[in-house]
Amino acid sequence: MRIQDLEYYLSLAELGSFSQVSKKFQVSQPTISLAMQRLEKELNTELIWRDPGHQKLALTHPGQILLKHAKKIVAQYQQAEDEIQKEAEQKLVLGLSEIVDFAYFPSIEEHLSDHFFTHLRKETVNAETALEQLQKGQFDALLITGSLPIEEKLTIIDIPHPPLHLSAGKPLPDFQLSFVYQKDSLENSDLALILEELQGAIASAQAKDFALISKSE
Amino acid sequence: MRIQDLEYYLSLAELGSFSQVSKKFQVSQPTISLAMQRLEKELNTELIWRDPGHQKLALTHPGQILLKHAKKIVAQYQQAEDEIQKEAEQKLVLGLSEIVDFAYFPSIEEHLSDHFFTHLRKETVNAETALEQLQKGQFDALLITGSLPIEEKLTIIDIPHPPLHLSAGKPLPDFQLSFVYQKDSLENSDLALILEELQGAIASAQAKDFALISKSE
DNA sequence: GAACATTACGGTTCGCGTAAGTATA
DNA sequence: TATACTTACGCGAACCGTAATGTTC
């Protein structure tokens, strides 16, 4: 059973015409026919009185039962979509360069509360354009490598870290690991708390956990 | 979005293992993997923390939101299935021979209330085996053609009807149209009322409406 | 190596649009 | 004839199982 088919069905019950439903959803008329046939086949019952004599079609009794439930199902699904969407929008977005994401972040992660992840989403970011995207507001904070230009509006915190090794055993050249956010972003107090916890987690992690990282190189 | 995928998801949240879910639903393990990937793709979010280190997997925050709604959606759907199924079982089943179904029943139908169809389902039946099936309880009443043997347990009512013509214009040989039900079925008073309405509808129809039928031969 | 999940691949099914068919007014 | 639905058909996507690959213990 596809929820899409139920949406067609609700619309059909409301509009009373296959062709109008097809227009509403921008699909062909046969698409609606077939969707309704799928429903009837899956539920093994007639749902719609296709009375060609009269203009209007009517729902059978099982059709009315389905209508009642389909409304709730579709509403519930849309609500799920909405809530998930909103939840994603409200989250802090932490930009990580690829190397940071796989080599350092796992250690930091352990020091963040579950509740914290309720409000934070991480996303990998191209190191080249990261600062620009931060200032555009596409990210709320960054954890990236490479030396950064000093900018008045940004807070940049250097994070001590052990060297990384490749599998050959040769250490990669040393580089800087930085935590960056816009100074004025702390005007939002929720955000300030979150950033504080993130900083705290990095501070807690650096002592011992970063050492563990080298095992996975 | 397929409701099947949501059922997998609920089960996964409960059992905590892809392979156990696949066993429960008798599908292969990759089927579950792919179903979960479909959900994540459609909702454009991560739902499941695939933490290979630990035994258990965990739901992300959006995953928990989906879980809450998925429970309701699946329950609602199953309830719809149940109600429709039960509704079908509770209905009176009226057996019609093929010729009756297309030539006579439409006229009778008009005299039956909408509410009546809530409790009656019609089904075509092979005239040869109809009586036998009636006595087995597979039908509650019959509207069939042909001469019938008199049986003690059956009530047989002859229905007057106009002759039928084929398109060539030649009338078919005359035949008997009978309404049949088991005498003891009237012990159920609901059933008695329904049968009474059906008899009434046939009586109302025969006066003029049966005449209309010949137009469609 | 054992257990578990993901990825790859081939075959079948499914869903859609176009076009043709059917039925009604 | 015009309108509305269904059926037929062909193409592309989706789904599933088997098999191969990865990963962790």
Tab-separated table of C-alpha atoms (C1' of nucleotides) in Angstrom:
chain	number	residue	atom	x	y	z
A	1	MET	CA	0.000	0.000	0.000
A	2	ARG	CA	1.409	3.307	-1.075
A	3	ILE	CA	0.440	6.427	0.824
A	4	GLN	CA	0.383	8.193	-2.510
A	5	ASP	CA	-2.539	6.006	-3.565
A	6	LEU	CA	-4.409	6.948	-0.410
A	7	GLU	CA	-3.880	10.602	-1.223
A	8	TYR	CA	-5.385	10.043	-4.651
A	9	TYR	CA	-8.247	8.254	-2.969
A	10	LEU	CA	-8.962	11.084	-0.543
A	11	SER	CA	-8.916	13.539	-3.367
A	12	LEU	CA	-11.235	11.390	-5.427
A	13	ALA	CA	-13.698	11.138	-2.563
A	14	GLU	CA	-13.647	14.908	-2.312
A	15	LEU	CA	-13.676	15.898	-5.965
A	16	GLY	CA	-15.788	13.068	-7.287
A	17	SER	CA	-13.940	12.817	-10.566
A	18	PHE	CA	-10.942	10.829	-11.730
A	19	SER	CA	-9.903	13.456	-14.223
A	20	GLN	CA	-9.974	16.276	-11.695
A	21	VAL	CA	-7.800	14.274	-9.353
A	22	SER	CA	-5.345	13.640	-12.147
A	23	LYS	CA	-5.164	17.363	-12.832
A	24	LYS	CA	-4.669	18.185	-9.184
A	25	PHE	CA	-1.730	15.814	-8.902
A	26	GLN	CA	-0.417	16.531	-12.384
A	27	VAL	CA	-0.541	12.954	-13.507
A	28	SER	CA	-2.426	11.247	-16.314
A	29	GLN	CA	-5.992	10.062	-15.860
A	30	PRO	CA	-5.149	6.353	-16.148
A	31	THR	CA	-2.717	6.772	-13.282
A	32	ILE	CA	-5.664	7.471	-10.984
A	33	SER	CA	-7.675	4.593	-12.401
A	34	LEU	CA	-4.843	2.202	-11.784
A	35	ALA	CA	-4.130	3.513	-8.318
A	36	MET	CA	-7.754	2.911	-7.315
A	37	GLN	CA	-7.631	-0.560	-8.827
A	38	ARG	CA	-4.532	-1.254	-6.763
A	39	LEU	CA	-6.355	-0.251	-3.595
A	40	GLU	CA	-9.347	-2.396	-4.427
A	41	LYS	CA	-7.158	-5.340	-5.261
A	42	GLU	CA	-5.066	-5.026	-2.120
A	43	LEU	CA	-8.109	-4.706	0.143
A	44	ASN	CA	-9.966	-7.261	-1.918
A	45	THR	CA	-13.120	-5.202	-2.079
A	46	GLU	CA	-14.941	-2.674	-4.200
A	47	LEU	CA	-14.407	0.845	-2.943
A	48	ILE	CA	-15.973	2.986	-5.606
A	49	TRP	CA	-19.317	2.811	-7.321
A	50	ARG	CA	-18.471	3.623	-10.865
A	51	ASP	CA	-21.922	4.679	-11.933
A	52	PRO	CA	-21.495	5.835	-15.494
A	53	GLY	CA	-25.122	6.874	-15.750
A	54	HIS	CA	-24.863	9.592	-13.180
A	55	GLN	CA	-22.223	12.251	-13.093
A	56	LYS	CA	-21.094	11.614	-9.576
A	57	LEU	CA	-19.446	8.534	-8.275
A	58	ALA	CA	-20.080	7.138	-4.823
A	59	LEU	CA	-18.128	5.207	-2.235
A	60	THR	CA	-19.245	1.757	-1.246
A	61	HIS	CA	-19.562	0.972	2.429
A	62	PRO	CA	-16.044	-0.491	2.618
A	63	GLY	CA	-14.987	2.594	0.685
A	64	GLN	CA	-16.367	4.792	3.430
A	65	ILE	CA	-14.542	2.772	6.034
A	66	LEU	CA	-11.316	3.209	4.113
A	67	LEU	CA	-11.964	6.923	3.709
A	68	LYS	CA	-12.207	7.387	7.446
A	69	HIS	CA	-8.880	5.659	8.029
A	70	ALA	CA	-7.128	7.044	4.980
A	71	LYS	CA	-7.711	10.561	6.234
A	72	LYS	CA	-5.988	9.755	9.468
A	73	ILE	CA	-3.153	7.890	7.784
A	74	VAL	CA	-2.382	10.658	5.337
A	75	ALA	CA	-2.651	13.334	8.014
A	76	GLN	CA	-0.352	11.356	10.280
A	77	TYR	CA	2.178	10.924	7.513
A	78	GLN	CA	2.172	14.578	6.585
A	79	GLN	CA	2.581	15.463	10.217
A	80	ALA	CA	5.585	13.164	10.420
A	81	GLU	CA	7.102	14.833	7.372
A	82	ASP	CA	6.468	18.269	8.834
A	83	GLU	CA	7.899	17.503	12.235
A	84	ILE	CA	10.990	15.902	10.786
A	85	GLN	CA	11.450	18.793	8.426
A	86	LYS	CA	11.063	21.364	11.170
A	87	GLU	CA	13.338	19.452	13.440
A	88	ALA	CA	16.035	19.481	10.795
A	89	GLU	CA	15.651	23.202	10.240
A	90	GLN	CA	15.926	24.025	13.900
A	91	LYS	CA	19.139	22.136	14.326
A	92	LEU	CA	22.539	23.672	14.600
A	93	VAL	CA	24.572	22.726	11.614
A	94	LEU	CA	28.163	21.842	12.323
A	95	GLY	CA	30.381	21.797	9.274
A	96	LEU	CA	33.179	19.250	9.240
A	97	SER	CA	35.846	18.815	6.646
A	98	GLU	CA	36.030	15.264	5.451
A	99	ILE	CA	39.205	14.378	7.302
A	100	VAL	CA	37.822	15.797	10.535
A	101	ASP	CA	34.583	13.936	10.117
A	102	PHE	CA	36.116	10.543	9.953
A	103	ALA	CA	39.295	10.979	11.975
A	104	TYR	CA	38.479	13.346	14.834
A	105	PHE	CA	34.774	13.782	15.273
A	106	PRO	CA	34.039	10.271	16.572
A	107	SER	CA	36.112	11.050	19.655
A	108	ILE	CA	34.348	14.302	20.264
A	109	GLU	CA	30.994	12.696	19.738
A	110	GLU	CA	31.339	10.518	22.807
A	111	HIS	CA	31.459	13.568	25.019
A	112	LEU	CA	28.262	15.033	23.717
A	113	SER	CA	24.975	14.241	25.408
A	114	ASP	CA	22.176	12.513	23.527
A	115	HIS	CA	20.144	15.592	24.151
A	116	PHE	CA	22.797	17.571	22.384
A	117	PHE	CA	22.287	15.667	19.160
A	118	THR	CA	18.676	16.649	19.343
A	119	HIS	CA	19.885	20.094	18.436
A	120	LEU	CA	22.912	19.443	16.277
A	121	ARG	CA	23.377	18.046	12.848
A	122	LYS	CA	26.752	17.579	11.269
A	123	GLU	CA	27.492	17.965	7.641
A	124	THR	CA	30.660	17.607	5.683
A	125	VAL	CA	31.919	20.742	4.034
A	126	ASN	CA	34.507	21.600	1.433
A	127	ALA	CA	37.352	23.224	3.357
A	128	GLU	CA	37.850	25.777	0.584
A	129	THR	CA	34.403	27.301	0.851
A	130	ALA	CA	33.656	26.579	4.498
A	131	LEU	CA	34.348	30.038	5.871
A	132	GLU	CA	32.255	31.644	3.217
A	133	GLN	CA	29.348	29.326	3.938
A	134	LEU	CA	29.678	29.969	7.658
A	135	GLN	CA	29.340	33.680	7.096
A	136	LYS	CA	26.351	33.141	4.853
A	137	GLY	CA	24.690	31.315	7.749
A	138	GLN	CA	24.701	27.921	6.041
A	139	PHE	CA	26.613	26.572	9.017
A	140	ASP	CA	26.522	27.550	12.652
A	141	ALA	CA	29.994	26.314	13.444
A	142	LEU	CA	32.910	24.626	11.727
A	143	LEU	CA	35.500	22.098	12.739
A	144	ILE	CA	38.036	22.186	9.956
A	145	THR	CA	41.707	21.865	9.148
A	146	GLY	CA	44.120	24.234	7.519
A	147	SER	CA	45.347	27.670	8.508
A	148	LEU	CA	42.635	30.254	8.563
A	149	PRO	CA	42.758	33.979	7.926
A	150	ILE	CA	41.867	36.070	10.948
A	151	GLU	CA	38.514	37.691	10.480
A	152	GLU	CA	37.030	40.207	12.813
A	153	LYS	CA	33.591	38.643	12.952
A	154	LEU	CA	34.777	35.098	13.559
A	155	THR	CA	35.908	33.353	16.695
A	156	ILE	CA	38.589	30.813	15.867
A	157	ILE	CA	39.788	28.345	18.464
A	158	ASP	CA	42.757	26.135	17.776
A	159	ILE	CA	42.369	22.551	18.897
A	160	PRO	CA	45.465	20.634	19.938
A	161	HIS	CA	45.598	17.250	18.266
A	162	PRO	CA	48.004	14.362	17.708
A	163	PRO	CA	49.486	13.811	14.229
A	164	LEU	CA	47.647	11.593	11.779
A	165	HIS	CA	49.265	8.609	10.103
A	166	LEU	CA	48.373	6.963	6.870
A	167	SER	CA	48.391	3.192	6.650
A	168	ALA	CA	51.934	3.282	5.244
A	169	GLY	CA	52.944	4.595	8.632
A	170	LYS	CA	54.261	7.871	7.351
A	171	PRO	CA	52.798	10.772	9.326
A	172	LEU	CA	50.923	13.413	7.390
A	173	PRO	CA	52.391	16.907	7.587
A	174	ASP	CA	51.203	18.731	10.638
A	175	PHE	CA	48.148	20.924	10.235
A	176	GLN	CA	45.908	23.082	12.296
A	177	LEU	CA	42.548	21.949	13.596
A	178	SER	CA	40.189	24.836	14.247
A	179	PHE	CA	36.778	25.369	15.734
A	180	VAL	CA	35.111	28.408	14.199
A	181	TYR	CA	31.875	30.291	14.701
A	182	GLN	CA	30.531	33.745	14.113
A	183	LYS	CA	30.941	36.022	17.094
A	184	ASP	CA	27.444	37.409	16.768
A	185	SER	CA	25.885	33.954	16.663
A	186	LEU	CA	26.184	33.866	20.434
A	187	GLU	CA	23.480	36.473	20.650
A	188	ASN	CA	21.157	33.522	20.422
A	189	SER	CA	21.470	32.137	23.936
A	190	ASP	CA	20.373	28.614	23.026
A	191	LEU	CA	23.042	28.578	20.423
A	192	ALA	CA	25.562	29.837	22.942
A	193	LEU	CA	24.814	26.932	25.265
A	194	ILE	CA	25.137	24.447	22.467
A	195	LEU	CA	28.405	25.882	21.284
A	196	GLU	CA	29.655	25.869	24.845
A	197	GLU	CA	28.878	22.184	25.189
A	198	LEU	CA	30.561	21.490	21.889
A	199	GLN	CA	33.683	23.347	23.008
A	200	GLY	CA	33.587	21.481	26.272
A	201	ALA	CA	33.372	18.173	24.463
A	202	ILE	CA	36.369	19.027	22.341
A	203	ALA	CA	38.298	20.042	25.425
A	204	SER	CA	37.401	16.797	27.204
A	205	ALA	CA	38.257	14.721	24.211
A	206	GLN	CA	41.618	16.153	23.395
A	207	ALA	CA	43.267	14.869	26.525
A	208	LYS	CA	43.160	11.153	25.887
A	209	ASP	CA	40.720	10.273	23.143
A	210	PHE	CA	42.521	11.879	20.287
A	211	ALA	CA	45.278	9.428	21.011
A	212	LEU	CA	42.935	6.606	20.159
A	213	ILE	CA	42.298	8.002	16.785
A	214	SER	CA	45.629	7.016	15.375
A	215	LYS	CA	44.585	3.363	15.648
A	216	SER	CA	42.136	3.793	12.844
A	217	GLU	CA	44.583	5.308	10.387
B	1	MET	CA	6.132	5.745	0.930
B	2	ARG	CA	5.058	2.159	1.343
B	3	ILE	CA	3.341	1.118	4.526
B	4	GLN	CA	5.311	-2.116	4.302
B	5	ASP	CA	8.513	-0.148	4.832
B	6	LEU	CA	7.049	1.450	7.931
B	7	GLU	CA	6.218	-1.996	9.265
B	8	TYR	CA	9.819	-3.033	8.759
B	9	TYR	CA	10.870	0.137	10.524
B	10	LEU	CA	8.660	-0.483	13.545
B	11	SER	CA	9.966	-3.984	13.807
B	12	LEU	CA	13.533	-2.790	13.530
B	13	ALA	CA	13.010	-0.258	16.291
B	14	GLU	CA	11.651	-3.047	18.461
B	15	LEU	CA	14.036	-5.875	17.643
B	16	GLY	CA	17.162	-3.818	17.118
B	17	SER	CA	18.530	-6.007	14.361
B	18	PHE	CA	18.165	-6.007	10.598
B	19	SER	CA	18.561	-9.736	10.347
B	20	GLN	CA	15.885	-10.486	12.928
B	21	VAL	CA	13.472	-8.248	11.104
B	22	SER	CA	14.209	-10.046	7.859
B	23	LYS	CA	13.472	-13.365	9.524
B	24	LYS	CA	10.241	-12.102	11.014
B	25	PHE	CA	8.970	-10.957	7.633
B	26	GLN	CA	10.494	-13.868	5.727
B	27	VAL	CA	12.516	-11.687	3.407
B	28	SER	CA	16.236	-11.399	2.822
B	29	GLN	CA	18.423	-9.193	4.948
B	30	PRO	CA	19.262	-6.728	2.164
B	31	THR	CA	15.557	-6.134	1.678
B	32	ILE	CA	15.442	-4.539	5.123
B	33	SER	CA	18.585	-2.518	4.493
B	34	LEU	CA	17.159	-1.144	1.290
B	35	ALA	CA	13.766	-0.430	2.803
B	36	MET	CA	15.403	1.654	5.522
B	37	GLN	CA	17.494	3.471	2.934
B	38	ARG	CA	14.305	4.246	1.032
B	39	LEU	CA	12.763	5.781	4.138
B	40	GLU	CA	15.830	7.860	4.840
B	41	LYS	CA	15.988	9.007	1.250
B	42	GLU	CA	12.331	9.908	1.072
B	43	LEU	CA	12.401	11.826	4.340
B	44	ASN	CA	15.824	13.175	3.508
B	45	THR	CA	17.234	12.456	6.920
B	46	GLU	CA	19.135	9.857	8.889
B	47	LEU	CA	16.822	7.690	10.933
B	48	ILE	CA	19.071	4.988	12.287
B	49	TRP	CA	22.399	5.149	14.013
B	50	ARG	CA	24.229	2.240	12.515
B	51	ASP	CA	26.768	1.833	15.249
B	52	PRO	CA	28.731	-1.213	14.244
B	53	GLY	CA	30.851	-1.128	17.401
B	54	HIS	CA	27.967	-1.778	19.717
B	55	GLN	CA	25.460	-4.562	19.327
B	56	LYS	CA	22.401	-2.391	19.421
B	57	LEU	CA	21.412	0.220	16.949
B	58	ALA	CA	19.704	3.444	17.923
B	59	LEU	CA	17.234	5.815	16.375
B	60	THR	CA	18.223	9.371	15.649
B	61	HIS	CA	15.976	12.146	16.815
B	62	PRO	CA	14.126	12.338	13.486
B	63	GLY	CA	13.977	8.563	13.705
B	64	GLN	CA	12.141	8.814	16.992
B	65	ILE	CA	9.720	11.284	15.498
B	66	LEU	CA	9.041	8.918	12.637
B	67	LEU	CA	8.616	6.009	15.038
B	68	LYS	CA	5.892	7.824	16.898
B	69	HIS	CA	3.945	8.495	13.715
B	70	ALA	CA	4.703	5.196	12.025
B	71	LYS	CA	3.100	3.354	14.921
B	72	LYS	CA	-0.083	5.268	14.417
B	73	ILE	CA	-0.027	4.922	10.645
B	74	VAL	CA	0.485	1.186	10.693
B	75	ALA	CA	-2.123	0.694	13.415
B	76	GLN	CA	-4.582	2.806	11.482
B	77	TYR	CA	-3.959	0.837	8.337
B	78	GLN	CA	-4.382	-2.503	10.029
B	79	GLN	CA	-7.565	-1.278	11.614
B	80	ALA	CA	-8.859	-0.288	8.192
B	81	GLU	CA	-8.032	-3.741	6.864
B	82	ASP	CA	-9.753	-5.378	9.818
B	83	GLU	CA	-12.895	-3.302	9.628
B	84	ILE	CA	-13.247	-3.811	5.901
B	85	GLN	CA	-12.686	-7.509	6.305
B	86	LYS	CA	-15.226	-7.801	9.102
B	87	GLU	CA	-17.710	-5.710	7.208
B	88	ALA	CA	-17.458	-8.067	4.268
B	89	GLU	CA	-17.963	-11.092	6.489
B	90	GLN	CA	-21.017	-9.681	8.173
B	91	LYS	CA	-22.774	-8.929	4.952
B	92	LEU	CA	-25.609	-10.927	3.559
B	93	VAL	CA	-24.474	-12.618	0.411
B	94	LEU	CA	-27.002	-12.637	-2.379
B	95	GLY	CA	-26.232	-15.116	-5.115
B	96	LEU	CA	-27.216	-14.100	-8.639
B	97	SER	CA	-26.972	-16.169	-11.753
B	98	GLU	CA	-25.135	-14.321	-14.481
B	99	ILE	CA	-28.207	-13.531	-16.536
B	100	VAL	CA	-30.036	-12.203	-13.498
B	101	ASP	CA	-27.091	-10.083	-12.486
B	102	PHE	CA	-26.951	-8.139	-15.701
B	103	ALA	CA	-30.550	-8.264	-16.885
B	104	TYR	CA	-32.779	-8.043	-13.813
B	105	PHE	CA	-30.843	-6.961	-10.794
B	106	PRO	CA	-30.211	-3.358	-11.916
B	107	SER	CA	-33.962	-2.703	-11.742
B	108	ILE	CA	-34.275	-4.194	-8.301
B	109	GLU	CA	-31.251	-2.300	-7.107
B	110	GLU	CA	-32.952	1.061	-7.519
B	111	HIS	CA	-35.541	0.116	-4.948
B	112	LEU	CA	-33.077	-0.782	-2.281
B	113	SER	CA	-31.916	1.813	0.228
B	114	ASP	CA	-28.269	2.824	0.496
B	115	HIS	CA	-28.387	1.515	4.000
B	116	PHE	CA	-29.420	-1.811	2.610
B	117	PHE	CA	-26.202	-2.166	0.650
B	118	THR	CA	-24.374	-1.690	3.882
B	119	HIS	CA	-25.545	-5.165	4.747
B	120	LEU	CA	-25.721	-6.893	1.398
B	121	ARG	CA	-23.152	-8.021	-1.045
B	122	LYS	CA	-24.051	-9.670	-4.316
B	123	GLU	CA	-22.051	-12.326	-5.985
B	124	THR	CA	-22.603	-14.213	-9.187
B	125	VAL	CA	-23.168	-17.917	-8.821
B	126	ASN	CA	-23.250	-20.908	-11.088
B	127	ALA	CA	-26.937	-21.863	-11.403
B	128	GLU	CA	-26.053	-25.561	-11.261
B	129	THR	CA	-24.467	-25.441	-7.831
B	130	ALA	CA	-26.388	-22.511	-6.359
B	131	LEU	CA	-28.843	-24.467	-4.224
B	132	GLU	CA	-26.103	-26.590	-2.805
B	133	GLN	CA	-24.064	-23.524	-1.890
B	134	LEU	CA	-27.102	-21.892	-0.325
B	135	GLN	CA	-27.589	-24.873	1.928
B	136	LYS	CA	-23.941	-24.869	2.851
B	137	GLY	CA	-24.388	-21.294	4.022
B	138	GLN	CA	-22.161	-19.785	1.347
B	139	PHE	CA	-25.096	-17.616	0.300
B	140	ASP	CA	-27.930	-16.159	2.333
B	141	ALA	CA	-30.312	-15.858	-0.556
B	142	LEU	CA	-30.431	-16.534	-4.282
B	143	LEU	CA	-32.026	-14.862	-7.251
B	144	ILE	CA	-31.700	-17.394	-10.034
B	145	THR	CA	-33.363	-18.761	-13.113
B	146	GLY	CA	-34.539	-22.229	-14.011
B	147	SER	CA	-37.010	-24.579	-12.417
B	148	LEU	CA	-36.119	-25.640	-8.931
B	149	PRO	CA	-36.856	-28.813	-7.023
B	150	ILE	CA	-39.077	-28.294	-4.013
B	151	GLU	CA	-37.081	-28.711	-0.855
B	152	GLU	CA	-38.555	-28.706	2.592
B	153	LYS	CA	-35.991	-26.407	4.135
B	154	LEU	CA	-36.097	-23.794	1.390
B	155	THR	CA	-38.517	-20.992	0.738
B	156	ILE	CA	-38.869	-20.442	-2.998
B	157	ILE	CA	-40.709	-17.409	-4.323
B	158	ASP	CA	-41.459	-17.107	-8.023
B	159	ILE	CA	-40.882	-13.659	-9.458
B	160	PRO	CA	-43.006	-12.567	-12.407
B	161	HIS	CA	-40.854	-11.094	-15.154
B	162	PRO	CA	-41.144	-9.980	-18.780
B	163	PRO	CA	-39.533	-12.128	-21.462
B	164	LEU	CA	-35.931	-11.388	-22.446
B	165	HIS	CA	-34.921	-10.678	-26.013
B	166	LEU	CA	-31.542	-11.098	-27.597
B	167	SER	CA	-30.334	-8.404	-29.939
B	168	ALA	CA	-31.630	-10.384	-32.908
B	169	GLY	CA	-35.082	-9.716	-31.524
B	170	LYS	CA	-35.958	-13.316	-30.978
B	171	PRO	CA	-37.296	-13.839	-27.452
B	172	LEU	CA	-35.519	-16.374	-25.300
B	173	PRO	CA	-37.625	-19.292	-24.165
B	174	ASP	CA	-39.571	-18.475	-21.048
B	175	PHE	CA	-38.024	-19.423	-17.784
B	176	GLN	CA	-38.685	-19.099	-14.115
B	177	LEU	CA	-37.095	-16.428	-11.938
B	178	SER	CA	-36.919	-17.452	-8.315
B	179	PHE	CA	-35.962	-15.904	-5.017
B	180	VAL	CA	-34.744	-18.555	-2.610
B	181	TYR	CA	-33.594	-18.653	0.985
B	182	GLN	CA	-33.371	-21.138	3.801
B	183	LYS	CA	-36.431	-21.152	6.015
B	184	ASP	CA	-34.418	-21.282	9.186
B	185	SER	CA	-32.316	-18.305	8.169
B	186	LEU	CA	-35.182	-16.098	9.278
B	187	GLU	CA	-34.429	-17.032	12.866
B	188	ASN	CA	-31.942	-14.212	12.641
B	189	SER	CA	-34.254	-11.242	12.896
B	190	ASP	CA	-31.834	-8.819	11.210
B	191	LEU	CA	-31.640	-11.169	8.321
B	192	ALA	CA	-35.418	-11.391	8.206
B	193	LEU	CA	-35.697	-7.628	7.872
B	194	ILE	CA	-33.117	-7.519	5.130
B	195	LEU	CA	-34.781	-10.307	3.215
B	196	GLU	CA	-38.090	-8.555	3.636
B	197	GLU	CA	-36.686	-5.379	2.124
B	198	LEU	CA	-35.211	-7.336	-0.725
B	199	GLN	CA	-38.551	-9.030	-1.397
B	200	GLY	CA	-40.240	-5.650	-1.242
B	201	ALA	CA	-37.789	-4.212	-3.747
B	202	ILE	CA	-38.443	-7.052	-6.151
B	203	ALA	CA	-42.166	-6.529	-5.772
B	204	SER	CA	-41.850	-2.797	-6.419
B	205	ALA	CA	-39.643	-3.337	-9.401
B	206	GLN	CA	-41.657	-5.893	-11.239
B	207	ALA	CA	-44.538	-3.555	-11.962
B	208	LYS	CA	-42.834	-1.199	-14.388
B	209	ASP	CA	-39.069	-1.459	-14.179
B	210	PHE	CA	-38.725	-4.901	-15.560
B	211	ALA	CA	-40.202	-3.509	-18.736
B	212	LEU	CA	-37.220	-1.189	-19.050
B	213	ILE	CA	-34.832	-4.023	-19.026
B	214	SER	CA	-35.644	-5.167	-22.503
B	215	LYS	CA	-34.062	-1.961	-23.804
B	216	SER	CA	-30.641	-3.202	-22.871
B	217	GLU	CA	-30.899	-6.535	-24.624
C	1	DG	C1'	36.058	-17.347	11.638
C	2	DA	C1'	31.263	-15.863	12.883
C	3	DA	C1'	27.672	-12.576	12.792
C	4	DC	C1'	25.749	-8.723	10.720
C	5	DA	C1'	25.045	-5.041	7.510
C	6	DT	C1'	25.814	-2.952	2.886
C	7	DT	C1'	26.791	-3.066	-2.036
C	8	DA	C1'	26.450	-5.236	-6.635
C	9	DC	C1'	23.957	-7.458	-10.004
C	10	DG	C1'	20.286	-9.773	-12.610
C	11	DG	C1'	15.440	-10.722	-13.151
C	12	DT	C1'	10.864	-9.667	-12.223
C	13	DT	C1'	7.350	-6.593	-11.001
C	14	DC	C1'	5.473	-2.130	-10.747
C	15	DG	C1'	4.080	2.506	-12.086
C	16	DC	C1'	3.458	5.871	-15.457
C	17	DG	C1'	2.402	8.084	-19.955
C	18	DT	C1'	0.611	7.620	-24.562
C	19	DA	C1'	-2.712	5.721	-27.288
C	20	DA	C1'	-6.677	3.024	-28.179
C	21	DG	C1'	-11.121	1.285	-26.603
C	22	DT	C1'	-15.700	1.687	-24.268
C	23	DA	C1'	-19.679	3.800	-22.567
C	24	DT	C1'	-22.793	7.552	-21.730
C	25	DA	C1'	-25.246	11.850	-22.612
D	1	DT	C1'	-19.804	14.134	-30.980
D	2	DA	C1'	-17.851	15.218	-26.434
D	3	DT	C1'	-16.658	13.713	-22.005
D	4	DA	C1'	-14.984	10.490	-18.703
D	5	DC	C1'	-13.166	6.172	-17.389
D	6	DT	C1'	-10.780	1.741	-18.564
D	7	DT	C1'	-7.618	-1.200	-21.103
D	8	DA	C1'	-3.377	-2.048	-23.799
D	9	DC	C1'	1.261	-1.465	-24.390
D	10	DG	C1'	6.061	-0.052	-23.941
D	11	DC	C1'	9.564	2.034	-21.264
D	12	DG	C1'	12.013	3.160	-17.180
D	13	DA	C1'	12.270	2.758	-12.229
D	14	DA	C1'	11.646	0.112	-8.240
D	15	DC	C1'	11.941	-4.059	-5.570
D	16	DC	C1'	13.786	-8.444	-4.219
D	17	DG	C1'	16.880	-12.419	-3.888
D	18	DT	C1'	21.537	-14.230	-4.442
D	19	DA	C1'	26.131	-13.381	-4.130
D	20	DA	C1'	30.021	-10.695	-3.021
D	21	DT	C1'	32.197	-7.282	-0.008
D	22	DG	C1'	33.088	-4.840	4.405
D	23	DT	C1'	33.341	-4.458	9.208
D	24	DT	C1'	33.434	-5.695	13.928
D	25	DC	C1'	34.041	-8.983	17.589
